PDB file of C-alpha atoms in Angstrom:
ATOM      1  CA  MET A 161     -12.720  -4.392 -14.047  1.00  0.00           C
ATOM      2  CA  ALA A 162     -11.165  -1.413 -15.710  1.00  0.00           C
ATOM      3  CA  LEU A 163      -7.774  -1.729 -17.178  1.00  0.00           C
ATOM      4  CA  GLY A 164      -5.976   0.547 -14.764  1.00  0.00           C
ATOM      5  CA  ALA A 165      -7.755  -0.687 -11.579  1.00  0.00           C
ATOM      6  CA  PRO A 166      -5.633  -3.679 -11.014  1.00  0.00           C
ATOM      7  CA  ARG A 167      -2.485  -1.675 -11.666  1.00  0.00           C
ATOM      8  CA  ILE A 168      -3.546   1.060  -8.938  1.00  0.00           C
ATOM      9  CA  TYR A 169      -4.442  -1.599  -6.493  1.00  0.00           C
ATOM     10  CA  GLY A 170      -1.052  -3.394  -7.022  1.00  0.00           C
ATOM     11  CA  TRP A 171       0.803  -0.025  -6.381  1.00  0.00           C
ATOM     12  CA  GLY A 172      -1.185   0.278  -3.017  1.00  0.00           C
ATOM     13  CA  GLN A 173      -0.032  -3.140  -2.117  1.00  0.00           C
ATOM     14  CA  LEU A 174       3.698  -2.326  -2.918  1.00  0.00           C
ATOM     15  CA  MET A 175       3.420   0.818  -0.938  1.00  0.00           C
ATOM     16  CA  VAL A 176       2.285  -1.201   2.170  1.00  0.00           C
ATOM     17  CA  ALA A 177       4.908  -3.782   1.725  1.00  0.00           C
ATOM     18  CA  PHE A 178       7.578  -1.016   1.354  1.00  0.00           C
ATOM     19  CA  ALA A 179       6.249   0.541   4.502  1.00  0.00           C
ATOM     20  CA  LEU A 180       6.563  -2.732   6.471  1.00  0.00           C
ATOM     21  CA  CYS A 181      10.266  -3.198   5.218  1.00  0.00           C
ATOM     22  CA  TRP A 182      10.853   0.540   6.234  1.00  0.00           C
ATOM     23  CA  GLN A 183       9.702   0.050   9.706  1.00  0.00           C
ATOM     24  CA  THR A 184      11.900  -2.896  10.112  1.00  0.00           C
ATOM     25  CA  ALA A 185      14.867  -1.437   8.928  1.00  0.00           C
ATOM     26  CA  PHE A 186      14.407   1.798  11.026  1.00  0.00           C
ATOM     27  CA  GLY A 187      13.425  -0.331  13.981  1.00  0.00           C
ATOM     28  CA  PHE A 188      16.921  -1.650  14.319  1.00  0.00           C
ATOM     29  CA  SER A 189      18.538   1.758  13.742  1.00  0.00           C
ATOM     30  CA  ALA A 190      19.998   4.285  16.268  1.00  0.00           C
ATOM     31  CA  SER A 191      17.646   5.848  18.488  1.00  0.00           C
ATOM     32  CA  ASP A 192      17.653   9.294  17.052  1.00  0.00           C
ATOM     33  CA  THR A 193      16.290   8.180  13.597  1.00  0.00           C
ATOM     34  CA  ARG A 194      13.949   5.512  15.099  1.00  0.00           C
ATOM     35  CA  ALA A 195      11.257   7.910  15.924  1.00  0.00           C
ATOM     36  CA  SER A 196      11.089   9.661  12.526  1.00  0.00           C
ATOM     37  CA  GLY A 197      11.595   6.413  10.653  1.00  0.00           C
ATOM     38  CA  THR A 198       8.641   4.766  12.467  1.00  0.00           C
ATOM     39  CA  LEU A 199       6.475   7.855  11.844  1.00  0.00           C
ATOM     40  CA  ILE A 200       7.018   7.833   8.165  1.00  0.00           C
ATOM     41  CA  GLY A 201       6.678   4.065   8.197  1.00  0.00           C
ATOM     42  CA  SER A 202       3.196   4.546   9.790  1.00  0.00           C
ATOM     43  CA  ALA A 203       2.127   7.150   7.242  1.00  0.00           C
ATOM     44  CA  ILE A 204       3.085   5.194   4.023  1.00  0.00           C
ATOM     45  CA  PRO A 205       0.755   2.148   4.883  1.00  0.00           C
ATOM     46  CA  LEU A 206      -2.107   4.701   5.264  1.00  0.00           C
ATOM     47  CA  ALA A 207      -1.520   6.174   1.928  1.00  0.00           C
ATOM     48  CA  GLY A 208      -1.184   2.643   0.447  1.00  0.00           C
ATOM     49  CA  LEU A 209      -4.554   1.654   1.701  1.00  0.00           C
ATOM     50  CA  ILE A 210      -6.022   4.672   0.241  1.00  0.00           C
ATOM     51  CA  VAL A 211      -4.464   3.906  -3.087  1.00  0.00           C
ATOM     52  CA  MET A 212      -5.748   0.451  -2.793  1.00  0.00           C
ATOM     53  CA  ALA A 213      -9.372   1.874  -2.010  1.00  0.00           C
ATOM     54  CA  VAL A 214      -9.188   4.093  -5.106  1.00  0.00           C
ATOM     55  CA  GLY A 215      -8.061   0.900  -7.070  1.00  0.00           C
ATOM     56  CA  GLN A 216     -11.111  -0.945  -5.808  1.00  0.00           C
ATOM     57  CA  CYS A 217     -13.501   2.073  -6.503  1.00  0.00           C
ATOM     58  CA  ALA A 218     -12.003   2.559 -10.136  1.00  0.00           C
ATOM     59  CA  GLY A 219     -12.831  -1.218 -10.949  1.00  0.00           C
ATOM     60  CA  GLY A 220     -16.155  -0.548 -12.441  1.00  0.00           C
ATOM     61  CA  LYS A 221     -19.132  -2.905 -12.564  1.00  0.00           C
ATOM     62  CA  ARG A 222     -18.427  -6.743 -12.795  1.00  0.00           C
ATOM     63  CA  LYS A 223     -20.767  -9.069 -14.776  1.00  0.00           C
ATOM     64  CA  ARG A 224     -22.486 -11.653 -12.772  1.00  0.00           C
ATOM     65  CA  GLY A 225     -22.030 -15.259 -13.315  1.00  0.00           C
ATOM     66  CA  GLY A 226     -18.267 -14.802 -14.217  1.00  0.00           C
ATOM     67  CA  THR A 227     -15.438 -16.942 -12.524  1.00  0.00           C
ATOM     68  CA  LEU A 228     -13.983 -13.799 -10.868  1.00  0.00           C
TER      69      LEU A 228
END
């Protein structure tokens, strides 16, 4: 795996985790900010999944027979 690939994948995971916290925080807020907070909280995980996919694709070729 390339050196930067695990780091890119990890940033994607952090984005998804942040989005879940964002949705929870805005789920308990007042009704006028709930809709925009939920919309933004739905877009962030999608971006995080795209970043995770880029991290997977940037991984390069693995050698067969390894432990990972």
